Coordinates of C-alpha atoms in Angstrom, one line a residue:
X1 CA 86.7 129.7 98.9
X2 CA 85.8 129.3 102.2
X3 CA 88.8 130.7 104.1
X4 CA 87.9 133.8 101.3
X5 CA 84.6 133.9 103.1
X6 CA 85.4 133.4 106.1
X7 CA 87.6 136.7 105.8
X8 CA 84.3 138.4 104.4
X9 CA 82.3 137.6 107.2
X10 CA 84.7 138.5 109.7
X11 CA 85.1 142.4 108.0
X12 CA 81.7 142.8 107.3
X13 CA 81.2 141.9 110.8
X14 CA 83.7 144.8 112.0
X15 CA 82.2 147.7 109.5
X16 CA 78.4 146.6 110.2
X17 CA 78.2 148.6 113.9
X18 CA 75.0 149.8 114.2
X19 CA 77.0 153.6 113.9
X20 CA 78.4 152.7 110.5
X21 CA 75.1 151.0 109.1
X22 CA 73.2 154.2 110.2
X23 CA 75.3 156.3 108.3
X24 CA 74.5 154.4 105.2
X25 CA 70.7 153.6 106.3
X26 CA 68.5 155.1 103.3
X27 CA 64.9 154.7 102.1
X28 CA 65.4 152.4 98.9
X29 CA 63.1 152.2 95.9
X30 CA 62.5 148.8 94.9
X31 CA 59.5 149.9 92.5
X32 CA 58.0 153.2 91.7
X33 CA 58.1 154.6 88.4
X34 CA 57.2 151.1 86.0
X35 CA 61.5 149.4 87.1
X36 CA 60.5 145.9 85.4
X37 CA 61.4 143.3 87.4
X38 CA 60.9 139.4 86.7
X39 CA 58.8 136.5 88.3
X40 CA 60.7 133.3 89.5
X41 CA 58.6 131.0 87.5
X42 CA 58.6 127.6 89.3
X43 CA 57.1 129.1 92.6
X44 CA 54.3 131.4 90.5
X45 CA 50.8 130.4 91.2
X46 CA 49.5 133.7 89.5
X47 CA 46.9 132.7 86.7
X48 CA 48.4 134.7 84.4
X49 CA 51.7 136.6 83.3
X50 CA 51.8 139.9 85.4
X51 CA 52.3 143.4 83.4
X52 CA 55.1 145.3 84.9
X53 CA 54.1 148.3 83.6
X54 CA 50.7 148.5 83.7
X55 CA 48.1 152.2 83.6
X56 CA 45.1 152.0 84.4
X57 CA 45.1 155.8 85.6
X58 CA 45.7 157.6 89.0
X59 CA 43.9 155.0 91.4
X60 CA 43.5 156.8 94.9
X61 CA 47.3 158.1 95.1
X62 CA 48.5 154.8 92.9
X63 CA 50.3 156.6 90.3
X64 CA 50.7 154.7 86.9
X65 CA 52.6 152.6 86.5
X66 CA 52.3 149.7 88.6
X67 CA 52.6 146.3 88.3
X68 CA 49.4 144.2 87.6
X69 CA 48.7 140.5 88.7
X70 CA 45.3 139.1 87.4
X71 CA 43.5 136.1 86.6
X72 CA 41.0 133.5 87.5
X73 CA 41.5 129.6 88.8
X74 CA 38.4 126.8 88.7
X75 CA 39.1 126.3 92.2
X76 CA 40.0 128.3 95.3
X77 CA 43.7 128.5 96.5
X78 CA 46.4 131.1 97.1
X79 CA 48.5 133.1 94.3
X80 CA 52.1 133.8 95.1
X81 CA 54.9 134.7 93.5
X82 CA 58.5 135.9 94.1
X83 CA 59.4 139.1 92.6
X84 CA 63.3 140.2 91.5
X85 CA 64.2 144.1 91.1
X86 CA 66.9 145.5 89.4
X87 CA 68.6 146.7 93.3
X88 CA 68.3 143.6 94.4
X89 CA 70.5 141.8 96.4
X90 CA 70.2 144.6 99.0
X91 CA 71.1 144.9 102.4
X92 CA 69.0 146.2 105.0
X93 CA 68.7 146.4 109.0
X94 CA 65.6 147.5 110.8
X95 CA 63.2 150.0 109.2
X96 CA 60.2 149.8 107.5
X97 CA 59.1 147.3 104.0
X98 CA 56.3 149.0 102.7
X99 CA 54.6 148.8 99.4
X100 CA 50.8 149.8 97.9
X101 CA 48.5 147.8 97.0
X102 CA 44.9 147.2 95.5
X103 CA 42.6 144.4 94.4
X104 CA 39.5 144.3 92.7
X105 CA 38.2 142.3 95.3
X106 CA 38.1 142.5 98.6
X107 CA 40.5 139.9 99.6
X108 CA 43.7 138.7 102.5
X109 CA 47.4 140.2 100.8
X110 CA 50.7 138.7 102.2
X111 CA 53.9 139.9 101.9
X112 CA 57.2 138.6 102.8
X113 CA 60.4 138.6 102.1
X114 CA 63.6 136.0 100.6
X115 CA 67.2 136.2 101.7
X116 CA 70.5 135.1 102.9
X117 CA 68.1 134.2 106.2
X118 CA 66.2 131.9 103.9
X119 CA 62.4 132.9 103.7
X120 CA 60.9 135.1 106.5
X121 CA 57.2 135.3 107.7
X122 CA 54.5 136.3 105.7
X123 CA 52.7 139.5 107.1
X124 CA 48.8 139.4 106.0
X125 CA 46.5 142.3 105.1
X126 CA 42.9 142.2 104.6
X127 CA 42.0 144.7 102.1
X128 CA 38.7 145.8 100.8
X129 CA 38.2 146.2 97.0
X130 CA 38.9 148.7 95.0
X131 CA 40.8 150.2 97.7
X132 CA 44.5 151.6 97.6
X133 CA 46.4 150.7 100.6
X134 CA 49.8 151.4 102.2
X135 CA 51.2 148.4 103.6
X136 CA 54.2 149.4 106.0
X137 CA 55.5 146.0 107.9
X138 CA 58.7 146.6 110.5
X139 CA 61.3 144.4 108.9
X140 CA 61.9 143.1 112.4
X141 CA 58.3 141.3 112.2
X142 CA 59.9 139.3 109.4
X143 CA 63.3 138.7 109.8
X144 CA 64.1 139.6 113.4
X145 CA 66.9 142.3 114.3
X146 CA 70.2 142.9 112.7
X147 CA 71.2 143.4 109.2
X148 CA 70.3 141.0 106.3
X149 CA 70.7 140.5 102.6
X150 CA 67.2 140.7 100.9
X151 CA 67.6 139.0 97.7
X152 CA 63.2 138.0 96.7
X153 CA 60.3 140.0 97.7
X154 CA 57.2 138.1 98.0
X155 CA 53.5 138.9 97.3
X156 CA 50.8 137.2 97.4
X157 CA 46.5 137.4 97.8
X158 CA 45.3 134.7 99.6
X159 CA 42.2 132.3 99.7
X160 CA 40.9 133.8 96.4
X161 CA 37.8 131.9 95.8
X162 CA 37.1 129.5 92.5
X163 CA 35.6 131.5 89.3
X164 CA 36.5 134.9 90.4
X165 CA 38.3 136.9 88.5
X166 CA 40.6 139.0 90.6
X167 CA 43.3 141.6 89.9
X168 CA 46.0 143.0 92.2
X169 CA 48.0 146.0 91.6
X170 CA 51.2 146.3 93.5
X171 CA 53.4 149.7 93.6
X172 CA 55.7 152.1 95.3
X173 CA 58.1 148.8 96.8
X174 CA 60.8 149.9 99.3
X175 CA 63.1 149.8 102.2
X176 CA 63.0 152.6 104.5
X177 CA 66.5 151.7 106.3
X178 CA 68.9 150.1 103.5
X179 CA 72.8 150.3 103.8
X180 CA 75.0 151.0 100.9
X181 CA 76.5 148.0 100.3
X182 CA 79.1 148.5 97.8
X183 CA 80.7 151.1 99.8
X184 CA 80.7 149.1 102.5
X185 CA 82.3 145.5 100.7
X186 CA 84.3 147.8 98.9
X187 CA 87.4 147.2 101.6
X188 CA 87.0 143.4 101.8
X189 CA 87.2 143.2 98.0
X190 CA 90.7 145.0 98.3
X191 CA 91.9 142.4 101.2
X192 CA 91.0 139.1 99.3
X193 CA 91.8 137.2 95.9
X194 CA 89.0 135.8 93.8
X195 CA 89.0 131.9 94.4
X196 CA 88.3 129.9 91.2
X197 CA 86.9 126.8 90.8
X198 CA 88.1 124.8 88.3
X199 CA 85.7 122.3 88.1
X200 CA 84.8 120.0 85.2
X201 CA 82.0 122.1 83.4
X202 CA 79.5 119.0 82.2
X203 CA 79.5 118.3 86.2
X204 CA 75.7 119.5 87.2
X205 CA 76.0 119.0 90.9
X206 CA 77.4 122.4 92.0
X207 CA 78.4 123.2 96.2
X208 CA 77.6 126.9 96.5
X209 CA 80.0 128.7 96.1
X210 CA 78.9 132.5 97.9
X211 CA 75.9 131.4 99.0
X212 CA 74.5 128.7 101.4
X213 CA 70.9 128.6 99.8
X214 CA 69.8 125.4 97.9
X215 CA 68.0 127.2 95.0
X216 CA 65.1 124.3 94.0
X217 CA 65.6 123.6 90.1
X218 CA 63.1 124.7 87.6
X219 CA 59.8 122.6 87.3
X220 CA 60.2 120.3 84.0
X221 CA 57.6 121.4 81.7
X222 CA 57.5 117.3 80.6
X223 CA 55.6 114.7 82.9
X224 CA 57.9 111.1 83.4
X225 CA 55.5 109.8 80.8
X226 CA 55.6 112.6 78.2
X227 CA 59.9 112.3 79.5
X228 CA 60.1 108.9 78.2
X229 CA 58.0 109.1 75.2
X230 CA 60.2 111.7 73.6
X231 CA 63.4 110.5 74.7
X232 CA 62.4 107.5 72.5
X233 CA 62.7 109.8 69.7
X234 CA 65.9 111.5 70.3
X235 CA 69.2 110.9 71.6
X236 CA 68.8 115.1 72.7
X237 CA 68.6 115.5 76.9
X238 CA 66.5 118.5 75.8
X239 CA 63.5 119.5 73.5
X240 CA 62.5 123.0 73.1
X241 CA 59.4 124.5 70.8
X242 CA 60.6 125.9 67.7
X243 CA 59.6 129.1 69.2
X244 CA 61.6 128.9 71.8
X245 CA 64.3 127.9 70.2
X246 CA 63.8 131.1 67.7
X247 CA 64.0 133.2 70.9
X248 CA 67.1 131.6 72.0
X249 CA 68.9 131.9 68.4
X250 CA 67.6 135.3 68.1
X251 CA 68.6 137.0 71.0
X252 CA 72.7 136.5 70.6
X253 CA 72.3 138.6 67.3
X254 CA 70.9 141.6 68.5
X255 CA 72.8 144.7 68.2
X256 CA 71.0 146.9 70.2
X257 CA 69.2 146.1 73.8
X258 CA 68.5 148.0 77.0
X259 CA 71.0 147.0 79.4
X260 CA 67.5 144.7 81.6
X261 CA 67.0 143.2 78.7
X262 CA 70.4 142.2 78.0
X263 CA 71.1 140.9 82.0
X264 CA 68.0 138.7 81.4
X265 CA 68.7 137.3 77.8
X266 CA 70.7 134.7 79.1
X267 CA 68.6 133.8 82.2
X268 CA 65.2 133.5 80.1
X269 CA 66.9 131.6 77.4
X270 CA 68.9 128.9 80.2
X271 CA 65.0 128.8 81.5
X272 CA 63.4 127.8 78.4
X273 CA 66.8 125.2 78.1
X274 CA 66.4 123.6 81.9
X275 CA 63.0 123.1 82.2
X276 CA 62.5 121.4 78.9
X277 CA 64.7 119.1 79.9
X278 CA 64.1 114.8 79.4
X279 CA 66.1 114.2 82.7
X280 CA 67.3 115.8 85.8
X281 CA 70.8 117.0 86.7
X282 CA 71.3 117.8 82.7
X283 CA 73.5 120.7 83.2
X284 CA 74.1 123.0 86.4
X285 CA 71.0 124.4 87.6
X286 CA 71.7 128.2 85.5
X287 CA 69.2 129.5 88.2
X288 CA 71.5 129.3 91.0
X289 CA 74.2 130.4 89.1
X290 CA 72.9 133.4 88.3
X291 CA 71.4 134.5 91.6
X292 CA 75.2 133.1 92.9
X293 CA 77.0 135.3 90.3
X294 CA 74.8 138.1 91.0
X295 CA 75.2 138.2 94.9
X296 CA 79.0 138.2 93.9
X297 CA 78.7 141.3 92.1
X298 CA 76.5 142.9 94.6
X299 CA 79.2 142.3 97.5
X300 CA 81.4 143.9 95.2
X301 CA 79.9 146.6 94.6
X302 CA 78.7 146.2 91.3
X303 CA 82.4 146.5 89.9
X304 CA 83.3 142.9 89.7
X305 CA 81.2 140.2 88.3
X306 CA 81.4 136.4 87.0
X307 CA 80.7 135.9 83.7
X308 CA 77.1 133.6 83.1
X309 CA 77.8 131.3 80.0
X310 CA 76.0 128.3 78.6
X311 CA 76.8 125.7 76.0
X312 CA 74.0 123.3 75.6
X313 CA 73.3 121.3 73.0
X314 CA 69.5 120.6 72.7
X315 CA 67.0 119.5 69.7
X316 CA 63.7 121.5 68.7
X317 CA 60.7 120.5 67.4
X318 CA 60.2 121.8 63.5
X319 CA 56.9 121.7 61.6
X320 CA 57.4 119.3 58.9
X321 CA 55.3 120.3 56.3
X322 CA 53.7 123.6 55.0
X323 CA 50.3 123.5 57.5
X324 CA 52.4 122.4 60.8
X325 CA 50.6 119.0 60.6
X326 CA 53.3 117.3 61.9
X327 CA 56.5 117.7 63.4
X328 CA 60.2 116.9 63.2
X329 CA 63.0 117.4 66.0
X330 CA 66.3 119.5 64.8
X331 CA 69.7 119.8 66.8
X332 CA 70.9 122.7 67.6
X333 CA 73.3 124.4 70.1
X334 CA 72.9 127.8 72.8
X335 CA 76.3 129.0 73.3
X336 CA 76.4 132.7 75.2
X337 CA 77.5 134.6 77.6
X338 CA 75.9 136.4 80.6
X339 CA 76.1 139.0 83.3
X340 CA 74.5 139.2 86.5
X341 CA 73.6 142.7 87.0
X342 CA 73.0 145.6 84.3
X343 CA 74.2 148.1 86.6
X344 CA 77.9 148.8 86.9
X345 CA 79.4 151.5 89.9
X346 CA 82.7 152.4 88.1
X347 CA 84.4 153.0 85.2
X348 CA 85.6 149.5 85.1
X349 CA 85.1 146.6 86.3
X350 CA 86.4 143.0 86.4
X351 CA 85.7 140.1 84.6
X352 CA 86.0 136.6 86.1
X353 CA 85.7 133.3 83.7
X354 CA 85.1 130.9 86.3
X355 CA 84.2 127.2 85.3
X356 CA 81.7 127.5 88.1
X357 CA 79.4 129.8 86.2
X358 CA 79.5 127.2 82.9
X359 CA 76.3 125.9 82.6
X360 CA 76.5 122.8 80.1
X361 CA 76.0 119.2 79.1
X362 CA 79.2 119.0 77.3
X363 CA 82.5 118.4 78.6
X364 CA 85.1 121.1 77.2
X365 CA 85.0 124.9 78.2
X366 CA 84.4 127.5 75.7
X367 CA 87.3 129.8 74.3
X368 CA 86.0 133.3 75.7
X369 CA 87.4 136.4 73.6
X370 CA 86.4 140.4 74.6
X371 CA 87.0 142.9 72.6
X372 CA 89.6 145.8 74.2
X373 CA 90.9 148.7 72.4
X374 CA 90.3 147.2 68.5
X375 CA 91.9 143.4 69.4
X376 CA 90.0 139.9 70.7
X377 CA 92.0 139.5 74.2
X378 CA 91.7 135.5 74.9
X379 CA 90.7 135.5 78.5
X380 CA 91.5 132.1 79.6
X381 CA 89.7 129.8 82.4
X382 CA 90.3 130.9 85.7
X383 CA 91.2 134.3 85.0
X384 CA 89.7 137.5 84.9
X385 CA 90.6 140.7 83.0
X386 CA 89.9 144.4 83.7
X387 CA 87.6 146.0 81.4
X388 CA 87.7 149.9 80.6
X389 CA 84.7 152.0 79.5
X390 CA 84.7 155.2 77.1
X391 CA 82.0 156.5 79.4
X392 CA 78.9 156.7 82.0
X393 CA 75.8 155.2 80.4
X394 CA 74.8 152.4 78.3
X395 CA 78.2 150.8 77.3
X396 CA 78.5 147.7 75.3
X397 CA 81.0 145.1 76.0
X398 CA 81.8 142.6 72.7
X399 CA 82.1 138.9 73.4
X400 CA 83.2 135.9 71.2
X401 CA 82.6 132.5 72.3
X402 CA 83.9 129.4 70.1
X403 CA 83.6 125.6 71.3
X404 CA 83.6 122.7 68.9
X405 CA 82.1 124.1 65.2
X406 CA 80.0 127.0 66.8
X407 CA 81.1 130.6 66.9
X408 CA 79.4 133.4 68.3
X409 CA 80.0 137.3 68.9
X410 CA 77.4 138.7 71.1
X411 CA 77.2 142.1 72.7
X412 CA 76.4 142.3 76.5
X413 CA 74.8 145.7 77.7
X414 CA 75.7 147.4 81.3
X415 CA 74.8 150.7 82.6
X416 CA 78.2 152.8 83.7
X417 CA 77.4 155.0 86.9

C-alpha cells in the first residue's frame, strides 16, 4: 500500500503545477441552499443538536435555510463543533473560505478548518448580535501556501457566558479556489492496482491505510464504573437502548431512502454500536474507516469506493414488563453494508470488499452478494467487481450479507452524475 502511495504522491505532485490547479480552481459550495451535513459527535460542545435546515426568514441577506446551533450551558466555556458536507474531502489551494454568519448575541466566532495537514488555525470574529456577517479568511492564514485536502470545517462561538441562551446561524460555506479533484486523480487511478489488506477482521488496531491521521475514537457513553457494573450482567462487549437498537434493525429494511440518508445509515448506526461499548478496542474504530474509505473514493473520483460493513454482535436493554419498570438485556446482531459517499461521477463504478473496512468483534468475514442483471454475484474478499447503472440519478444497488445464522438484503442508495 505504501509503494501504491508513494506512486500517488509522486503524480499528483507532477499534475498539481500551479498552471494545472488554476485551470481547475473554482468557487465551491459547501452550504447554501439547506445540503445537510453531520456533526462529529465526540468533539461537539454545542448544547444542543443543530438544525440543518433551519427558517427563520430572510435575515439581512441570510437566505433560509441555514444551519442553526443553539443552547444554553450553567457555566461559561466555548462551543465547537466539526462540521462534514456532502463535497467533502475537497481539495483546495489559495483562495478565499468564507461563510455567513449570525448570533443572537453579540459574541467572538472562530472558524477553522480539518485536513490532510491535521487542524489549522482558528480565525476569530467578533460579531455583534443580531447582525449578518460575511466572514472571508485567505486560506493561506490557516493552512499556509500550496494545495491541501480539506476534509472538517470548523465553527465555533467563543467565551459564551453561563445562563445565556445563545443561537448561531451559519450559511453560504465555500471555497473560492477549489481544484477538481477527480479529474485530476483520475490518471493515477489508471497507473496503479488497488492493494488489499487481508487482515484478520476481529483485529481492532488498524495502520491507516490512505490516510496518516489518527482519528480519536468515539467517547464511551458509559463511565469505568457504570463499564463494570453492566459487564457484570452480560457476557455482551456492548449495550445499546432498545431505541437504539430499533434504529439500527430498522434501517437495513428500508426500501426507499435519499441517497444522504443511506451514506449515513451505517455510520450513525456503527456510532450508536462503538460508543456503547463496555471496553475499548472492541471492534475497529468504524469512524476512521469511513472517513478512510471515503478519502479513497474522493481520490478516485467518486467512481471507486470500498465497501463499509459491520458485523457486531451486541445486547440491548428491553423493558420487562408492560410499564418499563424494569429492564432486561437481549442479544442481537448489526450486520450491513456501507458506502462512503452518496455521490457517484460515472456510470459505474467499482466495488472493493476489503477486510480493512470490516468493522467487527467476531472473527469470520461476511459472504457479500450484489445483485447484477437478475443474479446474486458472490464478490469474494479481496476483490472488487464493476457495477453498471440503468441510469443518472438516484440508483439503488441490492446487497446480501450472510455470516453465521444472520442474513440480510439491504439496498444502498448513490446518486449517478
Amino acid at each position: 500500500m505504501k509503494n501504491w502511495m508513494s506512486r500517488c504522491a509522486a503524480l499528483i505532485g507532477t499534475v498539481l503545477s500551479l498552471s494545472s490547479f488554476a485551470q481547475d480552481c473554482q468557487e465551491v459550495s459547501l452550504y447554501k441552499n439547506g445540503e445537510d451535513g453531520m456533526v462529529e459527535e465526540a468533539l461537539n460542545s454545542f448544547p444542543e443538536k443543530p438544525e440543518w435546515v433551519t427558517n427563520w426568514g430572510d435575515m439581512d441577506g441570510m437566505i433560509p435555510p441555514y444551519i442553526r446551533f443553539s443552547g444554553m450551558k450553567n457555566h461559561a466555556s466555548d462551543w465547537t463543533g466539526l462540521l462534514d458536507f456532502e463535497a467533502l474531502p475537497l481539495m483546495v489551494k489559495g483562495g478565499f473560505f468564507k461563510a455567513r454568519v449570525r448570533s443572537s448575541q453579540k459574541g467572538k466566532v472562530g472558524l477553522w478548518l480539518q485536513g490532510d495537514f491535521g487542524t489549522s488555525a482558528i480565525s476569530f470574529k467578533e460579531i455583534p448580535a443580531n447582525t449578518t456577517t460575511l466572514v472571508e479568511i485567505p486560506v493561506a492564514n490557516l493552512i499556509g501556501n500550496g494545495s491541501a485536502r480539506i476534509d472538517k470545517i470548523g465553527v465555533g462561538i467563543f467565551d459564551v457566558p453561563a445562563y445565556q441562551y445563545t443561537i448561531l446561524f451559519v450559511d453560504d460555506i465555500a471555497f473560492t479556489c477549489a481544484g477538481n479533484t477527480g479529474a485530476r486523480v483520475e490518471n493515477v487511478s489508471a497507473t496503479s492496482e488497488y492493494v488489499y489488506s487481508n487482515i484478520n477482521p476481529g483485529v481492532a488496531a488498524r495502520e491507516g491505510k490512505f490516510s496518516k491521521n489518527a482519528y480519536p475514537q468515539t467517547t464511551a457513553a458509559y463511565t469505568v464504573e457504570q463499564r463494570s457494573k453492566i459487564a457484570d450482567s452480560t457476557t455482551a462487549t456492548i449495550v445499546v437502548s432498545e431505541s437504539e437498537h430499533q434504529q439500527i434493525q430498522s434501517f437495513v429494511k428500508e426500501t426507499s431512502m435519499t441517497p444522504q440518508r443511506s451514506r449515513k445509515g451505517w455510520f450513525r448506526n456503527m456510532f450508536y454500536l462503538d460508543r456503547n461499548r463496555l471496553k475499548d478496542s472492541v471492534m475497529a474504530n468504524p469512524k476512521a474507516l469511513s472517513y478512510e474509505a471515503g478519502l479513497f473514493a474522493s481520490e478516485e473520483g467518486n467512481r471507486g469506493m470500498p465497501i463499509l460493513i459491520g458485523n457486531v454482535d451486541y445486547a440491548y436493554r428491553a423493558c420487562a414488563d408492560s410499564a418499563c419498570n424494569t429492564t432486561k438485556l437481549l442479544n442481537s446482531r448489526m450486520l450491513q453494508a456501507g458506502l462512503p459517499t452518496a455521490l457517484v461521477h460515472s456510470s459505474s463504478i467499482s466495488l472493493y470488499y476489503d477486510s480493512y473496512f470490516v468493522s467487527t468483534n467476531r472473527q469470520t468475514l461476511p459472504k457479500l452478494e450484489i445483485l447484477m442483471d437478475g443474479k446474486w454475484k458472490t464478490l469474494d474478499s479481496n476483490s472488487k467487481v464493476t457495477y453498471e447503472f440503468d441510469g443518472a440519478g438516484v440508483q439503488k444497488i441490492q446487497v446480501k450479507l450472510s455470516e453465521g445464522n444472520v442474513v440480510v438484503n439491504q439496498n444502498l442508495f448513490v446518486e449517478v452524475k
